[in-house]
mmCIF file of C-alpha atoms and ligand atoms in Angstrom:
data_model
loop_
_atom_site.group_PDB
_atom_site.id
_atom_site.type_symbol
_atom_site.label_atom_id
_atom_site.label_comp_id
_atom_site.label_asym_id
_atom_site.label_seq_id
_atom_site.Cartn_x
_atom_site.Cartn_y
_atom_site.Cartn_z
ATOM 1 C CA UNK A 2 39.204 65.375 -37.059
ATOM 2 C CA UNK A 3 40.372 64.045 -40.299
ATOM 3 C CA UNK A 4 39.397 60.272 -41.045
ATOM 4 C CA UNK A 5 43.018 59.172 -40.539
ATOM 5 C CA UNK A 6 43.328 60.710 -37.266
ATOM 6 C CA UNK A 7 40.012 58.296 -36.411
ATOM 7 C CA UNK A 8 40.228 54.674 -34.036
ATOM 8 C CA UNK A 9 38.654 52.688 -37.129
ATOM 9 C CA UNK A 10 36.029 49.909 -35.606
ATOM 10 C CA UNK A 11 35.369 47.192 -37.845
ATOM 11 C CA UNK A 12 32.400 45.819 -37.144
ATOM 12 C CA UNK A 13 31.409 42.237 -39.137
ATOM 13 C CA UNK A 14 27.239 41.416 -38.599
ATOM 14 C CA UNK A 15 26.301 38.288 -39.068
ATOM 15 C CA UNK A 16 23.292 39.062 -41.183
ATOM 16 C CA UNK A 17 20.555 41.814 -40.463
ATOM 17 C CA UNK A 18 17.527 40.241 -41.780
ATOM 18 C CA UNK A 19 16.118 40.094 -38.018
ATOM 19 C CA UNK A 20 15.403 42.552 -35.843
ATOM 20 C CA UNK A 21 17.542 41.413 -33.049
ATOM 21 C CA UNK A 22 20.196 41.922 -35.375
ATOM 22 C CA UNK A 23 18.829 45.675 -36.587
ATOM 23 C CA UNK A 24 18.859 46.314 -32.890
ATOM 24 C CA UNK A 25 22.707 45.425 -32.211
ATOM 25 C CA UNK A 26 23.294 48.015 -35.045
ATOM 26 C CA UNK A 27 21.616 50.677 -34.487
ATOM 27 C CA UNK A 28 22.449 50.567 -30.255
ATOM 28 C CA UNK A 29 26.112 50.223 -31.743
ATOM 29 C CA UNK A 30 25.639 52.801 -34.040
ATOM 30 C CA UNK A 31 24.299 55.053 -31.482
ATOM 31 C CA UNK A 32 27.070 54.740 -28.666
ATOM 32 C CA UNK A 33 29.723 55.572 -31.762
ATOM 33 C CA UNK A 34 28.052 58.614 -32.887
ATOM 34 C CA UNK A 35 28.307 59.898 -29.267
ATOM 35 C CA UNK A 36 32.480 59.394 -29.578
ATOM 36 C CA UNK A 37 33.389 61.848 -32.527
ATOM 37 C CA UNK A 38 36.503 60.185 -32.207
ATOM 38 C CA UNK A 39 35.431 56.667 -33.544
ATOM 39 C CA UNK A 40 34.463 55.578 -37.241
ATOM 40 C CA UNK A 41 32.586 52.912 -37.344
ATOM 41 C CA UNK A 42 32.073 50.574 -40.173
ATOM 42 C CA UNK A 43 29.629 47.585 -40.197
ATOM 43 C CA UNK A 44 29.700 44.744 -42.621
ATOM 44 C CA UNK A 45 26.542 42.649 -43.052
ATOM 45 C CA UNK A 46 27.583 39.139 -44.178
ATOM 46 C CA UNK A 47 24.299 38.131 -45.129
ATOM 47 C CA UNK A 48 24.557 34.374 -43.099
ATOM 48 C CA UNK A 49 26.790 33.385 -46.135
ATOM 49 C CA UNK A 50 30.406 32.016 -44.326
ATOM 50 C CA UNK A 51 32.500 33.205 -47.699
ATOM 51 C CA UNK A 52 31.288 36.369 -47.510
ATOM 52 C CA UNK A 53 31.713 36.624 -43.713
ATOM 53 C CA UNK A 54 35.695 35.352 -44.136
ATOM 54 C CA UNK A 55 36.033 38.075 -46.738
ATOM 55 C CA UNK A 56 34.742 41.110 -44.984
ATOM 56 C CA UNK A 57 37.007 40.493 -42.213
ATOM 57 C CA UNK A 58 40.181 40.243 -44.907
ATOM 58 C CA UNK A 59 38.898 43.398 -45.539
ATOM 59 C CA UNK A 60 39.218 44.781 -42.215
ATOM 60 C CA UNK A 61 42.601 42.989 -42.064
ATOM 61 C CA UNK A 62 43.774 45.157 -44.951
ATOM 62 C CA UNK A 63 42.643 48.104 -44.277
ATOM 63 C CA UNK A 64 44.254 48.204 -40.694
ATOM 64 C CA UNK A 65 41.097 48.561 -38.962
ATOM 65 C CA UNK A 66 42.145 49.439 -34.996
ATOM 66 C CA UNK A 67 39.848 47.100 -33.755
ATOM 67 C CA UNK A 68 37.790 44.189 -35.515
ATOM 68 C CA UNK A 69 33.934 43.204 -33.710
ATOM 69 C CA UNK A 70 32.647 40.140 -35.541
ATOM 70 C CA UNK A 71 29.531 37.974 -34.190
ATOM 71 C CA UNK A 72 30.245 34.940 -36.238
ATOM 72 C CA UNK A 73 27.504 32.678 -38.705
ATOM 73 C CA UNK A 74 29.038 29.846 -37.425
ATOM 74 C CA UNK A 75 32.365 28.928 -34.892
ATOM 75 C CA UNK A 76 34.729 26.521 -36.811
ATOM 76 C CA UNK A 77 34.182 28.285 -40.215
ATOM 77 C CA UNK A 78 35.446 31.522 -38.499
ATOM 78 C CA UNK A 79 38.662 30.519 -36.424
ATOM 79 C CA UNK A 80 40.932 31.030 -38.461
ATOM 80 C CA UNK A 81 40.241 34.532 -39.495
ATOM 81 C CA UNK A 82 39.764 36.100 -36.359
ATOM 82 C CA UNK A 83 42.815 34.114 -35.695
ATOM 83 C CA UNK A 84 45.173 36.198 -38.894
ATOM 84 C CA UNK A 85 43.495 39.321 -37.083
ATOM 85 C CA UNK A 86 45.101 38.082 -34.008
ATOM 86 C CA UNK A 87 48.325 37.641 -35.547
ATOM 87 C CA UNK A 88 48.040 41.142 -37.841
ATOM 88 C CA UNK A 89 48.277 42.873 -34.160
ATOM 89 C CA UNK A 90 44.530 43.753 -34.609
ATOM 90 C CA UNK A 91 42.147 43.269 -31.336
ATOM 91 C CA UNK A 92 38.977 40.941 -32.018
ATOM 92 C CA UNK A 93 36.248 41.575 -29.743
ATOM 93 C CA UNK A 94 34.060 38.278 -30.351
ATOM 94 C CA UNK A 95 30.033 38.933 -29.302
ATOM 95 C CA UNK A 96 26.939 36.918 -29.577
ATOM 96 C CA UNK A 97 28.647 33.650 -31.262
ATOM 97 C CA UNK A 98 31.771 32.215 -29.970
ATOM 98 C CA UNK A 99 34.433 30.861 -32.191
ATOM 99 C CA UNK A 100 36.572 27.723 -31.117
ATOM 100 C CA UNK A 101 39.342 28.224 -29.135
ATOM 101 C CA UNK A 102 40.999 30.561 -27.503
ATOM 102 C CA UNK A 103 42.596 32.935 -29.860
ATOM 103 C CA UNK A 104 40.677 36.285 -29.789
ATOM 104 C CA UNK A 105 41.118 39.262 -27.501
ATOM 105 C CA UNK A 106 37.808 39.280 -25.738
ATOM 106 C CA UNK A 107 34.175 37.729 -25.816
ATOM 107 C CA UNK A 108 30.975 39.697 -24.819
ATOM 108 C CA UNK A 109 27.272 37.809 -24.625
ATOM 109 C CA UNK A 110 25.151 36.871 -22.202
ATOM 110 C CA UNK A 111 25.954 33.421 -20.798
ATOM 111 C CA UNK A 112 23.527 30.851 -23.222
ATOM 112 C CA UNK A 113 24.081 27.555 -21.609
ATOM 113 C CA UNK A 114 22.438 29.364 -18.526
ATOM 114 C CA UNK A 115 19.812 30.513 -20.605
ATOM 115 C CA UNK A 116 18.839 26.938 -21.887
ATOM 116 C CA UNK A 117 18.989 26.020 -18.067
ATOM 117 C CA UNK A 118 16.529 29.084 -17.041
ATOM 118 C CA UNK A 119 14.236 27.498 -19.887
ATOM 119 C CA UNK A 120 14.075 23.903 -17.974
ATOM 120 C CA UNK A 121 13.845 25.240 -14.781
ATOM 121 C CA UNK A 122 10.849 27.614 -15.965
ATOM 122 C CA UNK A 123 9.417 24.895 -17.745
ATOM 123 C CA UNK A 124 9.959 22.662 -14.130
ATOM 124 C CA UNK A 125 8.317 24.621 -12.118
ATOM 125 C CA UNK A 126 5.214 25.778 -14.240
ATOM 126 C CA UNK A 127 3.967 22.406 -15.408
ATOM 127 C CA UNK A 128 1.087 21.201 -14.553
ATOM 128 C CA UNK A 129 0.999 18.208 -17.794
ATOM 129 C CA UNK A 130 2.387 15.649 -19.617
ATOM 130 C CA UNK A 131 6.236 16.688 -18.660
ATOM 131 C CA UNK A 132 6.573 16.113 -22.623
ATOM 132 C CA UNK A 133 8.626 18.376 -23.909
ATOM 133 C CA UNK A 134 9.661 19.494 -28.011
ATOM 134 C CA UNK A 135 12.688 21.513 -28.221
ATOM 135 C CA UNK A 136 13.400 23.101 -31.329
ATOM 136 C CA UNK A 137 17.167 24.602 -31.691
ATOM 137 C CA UNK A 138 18.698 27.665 -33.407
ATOM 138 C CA UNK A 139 21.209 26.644 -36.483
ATOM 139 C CA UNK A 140 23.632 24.006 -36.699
ATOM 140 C CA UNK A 141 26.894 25.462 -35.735
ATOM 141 C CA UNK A 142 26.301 28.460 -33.972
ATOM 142 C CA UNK A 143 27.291 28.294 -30.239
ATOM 143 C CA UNK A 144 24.092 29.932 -29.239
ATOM 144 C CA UNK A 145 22.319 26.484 -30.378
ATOM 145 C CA UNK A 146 24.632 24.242 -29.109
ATOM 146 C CA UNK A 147 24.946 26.154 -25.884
ATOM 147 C CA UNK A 148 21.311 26.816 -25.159
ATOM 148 C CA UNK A 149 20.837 23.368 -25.781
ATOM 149 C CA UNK A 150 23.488 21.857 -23.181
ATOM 150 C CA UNK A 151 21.834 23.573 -20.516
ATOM 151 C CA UNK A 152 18.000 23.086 -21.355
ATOM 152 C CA UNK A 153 18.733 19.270 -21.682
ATOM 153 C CA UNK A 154 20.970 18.930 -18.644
ATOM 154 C CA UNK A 155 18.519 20.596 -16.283
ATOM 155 C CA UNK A 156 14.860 18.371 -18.006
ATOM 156 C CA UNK A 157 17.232 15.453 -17.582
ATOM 157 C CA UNK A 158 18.078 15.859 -13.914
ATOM 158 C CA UNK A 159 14.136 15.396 -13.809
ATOM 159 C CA UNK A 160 12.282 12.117 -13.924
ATOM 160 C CA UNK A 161 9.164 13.622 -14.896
ATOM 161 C CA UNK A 162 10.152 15.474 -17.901
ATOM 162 C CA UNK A 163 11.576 14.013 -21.715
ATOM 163 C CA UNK A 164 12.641 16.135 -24.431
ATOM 164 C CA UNK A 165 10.268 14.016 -26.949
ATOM 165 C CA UNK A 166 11.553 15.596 -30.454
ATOM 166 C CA UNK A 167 14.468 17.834 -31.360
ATOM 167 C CA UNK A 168 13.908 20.195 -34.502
ATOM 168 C CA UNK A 169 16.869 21.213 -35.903
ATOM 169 C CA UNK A 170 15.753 24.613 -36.734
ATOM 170 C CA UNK A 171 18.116 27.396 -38.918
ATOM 171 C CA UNK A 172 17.028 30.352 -36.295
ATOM 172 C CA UNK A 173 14.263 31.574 -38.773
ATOM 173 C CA UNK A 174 10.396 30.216 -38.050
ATOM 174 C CA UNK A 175 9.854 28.665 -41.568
ATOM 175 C CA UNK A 176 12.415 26.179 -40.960
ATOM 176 C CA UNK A 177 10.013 25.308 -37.971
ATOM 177 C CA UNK A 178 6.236 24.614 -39.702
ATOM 178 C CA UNK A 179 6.788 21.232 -41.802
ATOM 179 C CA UNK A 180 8.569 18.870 -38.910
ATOM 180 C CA UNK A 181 6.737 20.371 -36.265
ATOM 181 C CA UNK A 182 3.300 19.840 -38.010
ATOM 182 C CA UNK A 183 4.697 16.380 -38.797
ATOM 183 C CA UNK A 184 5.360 15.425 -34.905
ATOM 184 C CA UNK A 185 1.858 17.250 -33.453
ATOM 185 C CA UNK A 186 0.002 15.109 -35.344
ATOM 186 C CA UNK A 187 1.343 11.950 -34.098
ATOM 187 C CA UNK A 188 2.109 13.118 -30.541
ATOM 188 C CA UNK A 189 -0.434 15.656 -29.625
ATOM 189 C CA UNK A 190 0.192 15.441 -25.796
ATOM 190 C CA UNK A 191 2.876 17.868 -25.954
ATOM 191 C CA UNK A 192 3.083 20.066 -22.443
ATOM 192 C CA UNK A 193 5.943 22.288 -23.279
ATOM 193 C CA UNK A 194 7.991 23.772 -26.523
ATOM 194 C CA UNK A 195 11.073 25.651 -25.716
ATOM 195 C CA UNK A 196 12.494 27.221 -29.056
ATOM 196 C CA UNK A 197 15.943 28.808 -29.241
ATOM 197 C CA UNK A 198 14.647 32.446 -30.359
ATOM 198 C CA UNK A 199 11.042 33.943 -30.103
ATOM 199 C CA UNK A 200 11.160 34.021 -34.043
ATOM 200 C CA UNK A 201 11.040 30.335 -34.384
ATOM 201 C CA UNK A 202 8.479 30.100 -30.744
ATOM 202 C CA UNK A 203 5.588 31.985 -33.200
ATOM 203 C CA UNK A 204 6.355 30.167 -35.678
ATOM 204 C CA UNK A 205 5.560 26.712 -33.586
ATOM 205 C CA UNK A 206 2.559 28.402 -32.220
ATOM 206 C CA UNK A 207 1.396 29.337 -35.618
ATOM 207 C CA UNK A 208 2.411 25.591 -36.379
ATOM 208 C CA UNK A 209 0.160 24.519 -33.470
ATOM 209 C CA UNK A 210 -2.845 26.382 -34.544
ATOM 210 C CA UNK A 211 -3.091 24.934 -37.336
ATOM 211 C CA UNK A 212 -3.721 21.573 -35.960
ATOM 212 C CA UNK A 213 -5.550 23.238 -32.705
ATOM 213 C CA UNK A 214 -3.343 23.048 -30.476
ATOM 214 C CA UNK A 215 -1.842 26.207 -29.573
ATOM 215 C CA UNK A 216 -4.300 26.416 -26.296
ATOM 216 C CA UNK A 217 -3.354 23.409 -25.191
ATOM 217 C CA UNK A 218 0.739 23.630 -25.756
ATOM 218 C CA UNK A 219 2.960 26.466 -23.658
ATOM 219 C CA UNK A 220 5.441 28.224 -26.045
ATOM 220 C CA UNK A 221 8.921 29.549 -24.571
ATOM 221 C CA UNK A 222 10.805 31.595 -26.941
ATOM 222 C CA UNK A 223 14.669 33.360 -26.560
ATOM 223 C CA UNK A 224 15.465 37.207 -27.355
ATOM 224 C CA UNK A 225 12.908 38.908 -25.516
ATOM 225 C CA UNK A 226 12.646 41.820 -28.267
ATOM 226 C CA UNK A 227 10.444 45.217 -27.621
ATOM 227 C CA UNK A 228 9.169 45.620 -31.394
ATOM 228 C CA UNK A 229 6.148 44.469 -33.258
ATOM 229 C CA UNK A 230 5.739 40.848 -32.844
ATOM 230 C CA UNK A 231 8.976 40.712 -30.787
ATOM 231 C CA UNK A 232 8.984 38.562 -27.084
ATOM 232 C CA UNK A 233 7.677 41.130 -24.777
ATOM 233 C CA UNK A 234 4.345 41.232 -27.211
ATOM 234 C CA UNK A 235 4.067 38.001 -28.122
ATOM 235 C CA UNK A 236 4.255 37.072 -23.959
ATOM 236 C CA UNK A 237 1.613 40.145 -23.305
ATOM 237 C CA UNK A 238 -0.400 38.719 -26.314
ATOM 238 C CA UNK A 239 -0.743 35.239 -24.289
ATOM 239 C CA UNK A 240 1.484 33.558 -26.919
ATOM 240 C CA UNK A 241 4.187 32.864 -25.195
ATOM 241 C CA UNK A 242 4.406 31.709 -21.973
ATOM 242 C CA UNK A 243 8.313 32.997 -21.376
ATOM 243 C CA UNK A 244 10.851 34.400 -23.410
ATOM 244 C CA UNK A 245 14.522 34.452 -22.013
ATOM 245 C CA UNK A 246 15.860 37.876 -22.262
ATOM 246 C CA UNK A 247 18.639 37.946 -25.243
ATOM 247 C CA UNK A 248 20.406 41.330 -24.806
ATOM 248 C CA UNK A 249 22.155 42.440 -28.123
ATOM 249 C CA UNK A 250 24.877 44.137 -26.253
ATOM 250 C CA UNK A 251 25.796 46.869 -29.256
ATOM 251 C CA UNK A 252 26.380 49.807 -27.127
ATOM 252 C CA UNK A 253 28.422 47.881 -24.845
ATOM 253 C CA UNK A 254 30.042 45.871 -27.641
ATOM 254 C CA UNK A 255 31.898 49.445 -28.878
ATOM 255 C CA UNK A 256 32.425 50.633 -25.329
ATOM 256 C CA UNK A 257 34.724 47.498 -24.999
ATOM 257 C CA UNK A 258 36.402 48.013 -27.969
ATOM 258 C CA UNK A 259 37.450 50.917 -27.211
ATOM 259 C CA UNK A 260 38.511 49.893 -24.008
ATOM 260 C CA UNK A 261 40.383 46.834 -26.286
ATOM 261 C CA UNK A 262 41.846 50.101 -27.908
ATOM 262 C CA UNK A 263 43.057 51.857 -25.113
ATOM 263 C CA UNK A 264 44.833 48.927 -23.678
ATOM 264 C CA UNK A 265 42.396 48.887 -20.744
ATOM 265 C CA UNK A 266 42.717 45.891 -18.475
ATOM 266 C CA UNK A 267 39.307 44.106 -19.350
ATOM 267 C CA UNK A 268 37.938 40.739 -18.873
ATOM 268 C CA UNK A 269 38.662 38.057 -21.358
ATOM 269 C CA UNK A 270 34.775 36.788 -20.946
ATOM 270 C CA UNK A 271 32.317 39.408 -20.487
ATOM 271 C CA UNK A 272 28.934 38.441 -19.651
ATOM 272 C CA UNK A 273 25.105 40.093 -20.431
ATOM 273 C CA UNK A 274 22.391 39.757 -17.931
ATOM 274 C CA UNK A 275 19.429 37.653 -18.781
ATOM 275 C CA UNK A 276 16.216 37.628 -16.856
ATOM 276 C CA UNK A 277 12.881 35.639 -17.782
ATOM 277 C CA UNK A 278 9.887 37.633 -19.031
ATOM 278 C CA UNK A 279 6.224 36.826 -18.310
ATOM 279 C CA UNK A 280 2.953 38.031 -17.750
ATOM 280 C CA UNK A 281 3.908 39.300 -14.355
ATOM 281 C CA UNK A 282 6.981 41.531 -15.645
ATOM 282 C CA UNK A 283 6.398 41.452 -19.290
ATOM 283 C CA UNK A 284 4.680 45.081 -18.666
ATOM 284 C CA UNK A 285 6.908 46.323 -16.595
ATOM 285 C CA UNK A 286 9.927 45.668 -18.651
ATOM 286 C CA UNK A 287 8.031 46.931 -21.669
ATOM 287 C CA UNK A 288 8.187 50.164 -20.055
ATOM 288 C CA UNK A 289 11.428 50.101 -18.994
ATOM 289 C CA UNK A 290 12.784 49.397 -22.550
ATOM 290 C CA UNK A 291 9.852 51.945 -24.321
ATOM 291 C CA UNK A 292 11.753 54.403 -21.737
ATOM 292 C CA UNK A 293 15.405 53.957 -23.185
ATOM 293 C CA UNK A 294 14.166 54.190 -26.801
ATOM 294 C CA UNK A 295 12.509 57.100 -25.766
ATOM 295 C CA UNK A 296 16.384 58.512 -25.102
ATOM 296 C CA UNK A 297 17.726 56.658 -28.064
ATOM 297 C CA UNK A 298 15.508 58.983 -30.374
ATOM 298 C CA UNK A 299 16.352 62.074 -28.879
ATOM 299 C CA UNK A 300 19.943 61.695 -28.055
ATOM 300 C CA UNK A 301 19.595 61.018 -32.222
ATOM 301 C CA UNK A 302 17.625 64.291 -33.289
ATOM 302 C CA UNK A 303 19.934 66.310 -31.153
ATOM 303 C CA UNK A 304 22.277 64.709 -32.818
ATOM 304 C CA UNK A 305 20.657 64.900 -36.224
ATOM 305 C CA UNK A 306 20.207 69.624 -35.126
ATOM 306 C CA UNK A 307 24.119 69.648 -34.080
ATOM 307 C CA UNK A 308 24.861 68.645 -37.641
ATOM 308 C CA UNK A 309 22.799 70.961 -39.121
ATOM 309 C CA UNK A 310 24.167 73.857 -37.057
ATOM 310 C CA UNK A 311 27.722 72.608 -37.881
ATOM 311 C CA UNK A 312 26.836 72.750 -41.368
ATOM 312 C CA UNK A 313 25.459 75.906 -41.072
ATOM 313 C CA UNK A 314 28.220 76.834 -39.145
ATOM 314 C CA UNK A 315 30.790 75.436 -41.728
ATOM 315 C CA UNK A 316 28.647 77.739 -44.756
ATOM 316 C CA UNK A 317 28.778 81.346 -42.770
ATOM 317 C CA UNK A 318 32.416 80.771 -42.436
ATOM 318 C CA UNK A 319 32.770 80.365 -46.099
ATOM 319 C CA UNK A 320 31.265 83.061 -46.809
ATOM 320 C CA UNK A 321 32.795 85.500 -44.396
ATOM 321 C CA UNK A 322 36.071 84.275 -45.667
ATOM 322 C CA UNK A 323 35.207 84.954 -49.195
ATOM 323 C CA UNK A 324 33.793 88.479 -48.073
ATOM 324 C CA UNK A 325 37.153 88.646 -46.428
ATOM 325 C CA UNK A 326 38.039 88.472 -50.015
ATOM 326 C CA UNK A 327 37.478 91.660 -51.754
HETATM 327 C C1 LIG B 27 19.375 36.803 -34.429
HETATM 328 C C2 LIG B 27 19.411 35.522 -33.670
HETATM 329 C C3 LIG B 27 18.641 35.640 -32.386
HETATM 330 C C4 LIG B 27 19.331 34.645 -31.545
HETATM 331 C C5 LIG B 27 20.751 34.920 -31.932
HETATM 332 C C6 LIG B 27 21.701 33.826 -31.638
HETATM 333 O O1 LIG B 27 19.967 36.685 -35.695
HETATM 334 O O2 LIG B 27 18.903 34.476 -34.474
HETATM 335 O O3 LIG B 27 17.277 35.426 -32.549
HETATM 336 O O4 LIG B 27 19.073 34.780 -30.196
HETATM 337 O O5 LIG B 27 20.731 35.199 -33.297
HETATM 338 O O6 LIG B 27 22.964 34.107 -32.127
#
């Protein structure tokens, strides 16, 4: 199949400095290798807005088929997805939301119900102070503001519990350590800290250990990650208490575009599962995930021996054509 012939999948990443967001690729990645049909390209935007805006144009001009973009932030990126929109190219929005309503679908799982799974968690496990520091993802991003909405509304249905201190965090732990230091030292009877990814959770524990404290505070993190110092080992570990499952959705994210492609009939909001994870599943769902990895890597060295045969394949014809030749 010639390049041309090819449904062209734009995808523009956020940034890939995470894991979480190494994951999304590479599942992504994965499901479009298995569709010969489909070439994929991923742009990494590196959390700067300009360069996020441009990538897109690029997509735009190119004549991508279909455009996936998990957007830095939501206002900065209307209006783009918005000229897709209008260039007759389908914008499959996942992760972050932009405003309004002008995109073809969304895919994510639902994040003002994970803030509410938080509180409730948080309700029914506390044994303390009811005191509460909630540190948020970035400024912006509807994964913050979301999570947030729900976590508050549910600890504020609750007479017993106060969100003492917001950090306004940036998603990454080091934008955690110097208010949260600041605020354990003058309030050290802190029950509970919920933080918006399990990045920015270690990075309070760490913050907590410093002043002695991290036996005494609970830590519940988002993303629920199976990697080195990810949520599922950071909950075995006894660091976290919780983590809210986060799924990354890649593989799905390209099965719907291709759905967007084929003029399927899909839903306009399409919705991950979530599911907490503690000690008494954290195992459990460790091996679940080890066991899908476990396919990932050899549906990609079978992958990685078809090419060589094909390559192989492609050589012996050469050279029984230019036999052929004398
Ligand atoms: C990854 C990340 C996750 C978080 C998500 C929200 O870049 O920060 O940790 O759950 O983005 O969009």
């Amino acid at each position: 199949q010639k390049l041309d012939d090819k449904i062209k999948v734009g995808f523009s990443q956020a940034m890939t400095t995470d894991d979480w967001r190494k994951q999304m690729n590479s599942s992504m990645k994965i499901e479009a290798s298995l569709r010969p049909e489909v070439d994929l390209t991923i742009k990494d935007a590196n959390n700067n807005i300009e360069k996020q805006i441009e990538d897109i144009e690029g997509f735009i001009s190119k004549k991508v088929d279909v455009i996936i973009v998990s957007p830095i932030q939501s206002k900065p990126l209307t209006a783009v997805v918005e000229k897709s929109i209008k260039a007759g190219i389908s914008v499959l929005v996942v992760d972050r939301k932009i405003e309004g309503e002008s995109y073809t679908a969304y895919l994510g799982a639902d994040n003002i119900e994970i803030g509410r799974i938080a509180a409730r968690y948080i309700i029914s496990h506390s044994k303390g102070s009811g005191k509460i520091i909630e540190i948020t993802g970035a400024n912006g991003s509807s994964p913050a503001y979301e999570r947030s909405l729900g976590f508050e509304q549910i600890i504020n249905e609750n007479k017993h519990f106060r969100v003492d201190n917001i950090i306004h965090g940036n998603w990454e732990g080091e934008s955690v350590k110097e208010p949260l230091k600041t605020i354990l030292l003058q309030n050290p009877d802190i029950e509970y800290i919920f933080a918006h990814n399990d990045r920015m959770a270690l990075s309070a524990w760490e913050t907590a250990k410093t002043v002695g404290l991290e036996k005494k505070i609970k830590f519940i993190g988002v993303d629920g990650l199976n990697s080195v110092n990810g949520g599922i080992e950071l909950v075995k570990s006894g660091v976290l208490d919780g983590t809210i499952l986060y799924p990354t959705g890649g593989n799905e994210a390209l099965k719907l575009a291709l759905k967007m492609y084929n003029k399927e009939a899909i839903a306009k909001n399409n919705i991950l599962n979530t599911i907490v994870i503690d000690k008494n599943n954290a195992e459990i769902i460790e091996n679940q995930m080890d066991k899908v990895d476990q396919q990932q890597t050899v549906i990609e060295s079978q992958q990685g021996a078809i090419k060589v045969q094909e390559r192989e394949y492609a050589s012996q014809n050469n050279l029984v054509r230019l036999l052929s030749f004398f």
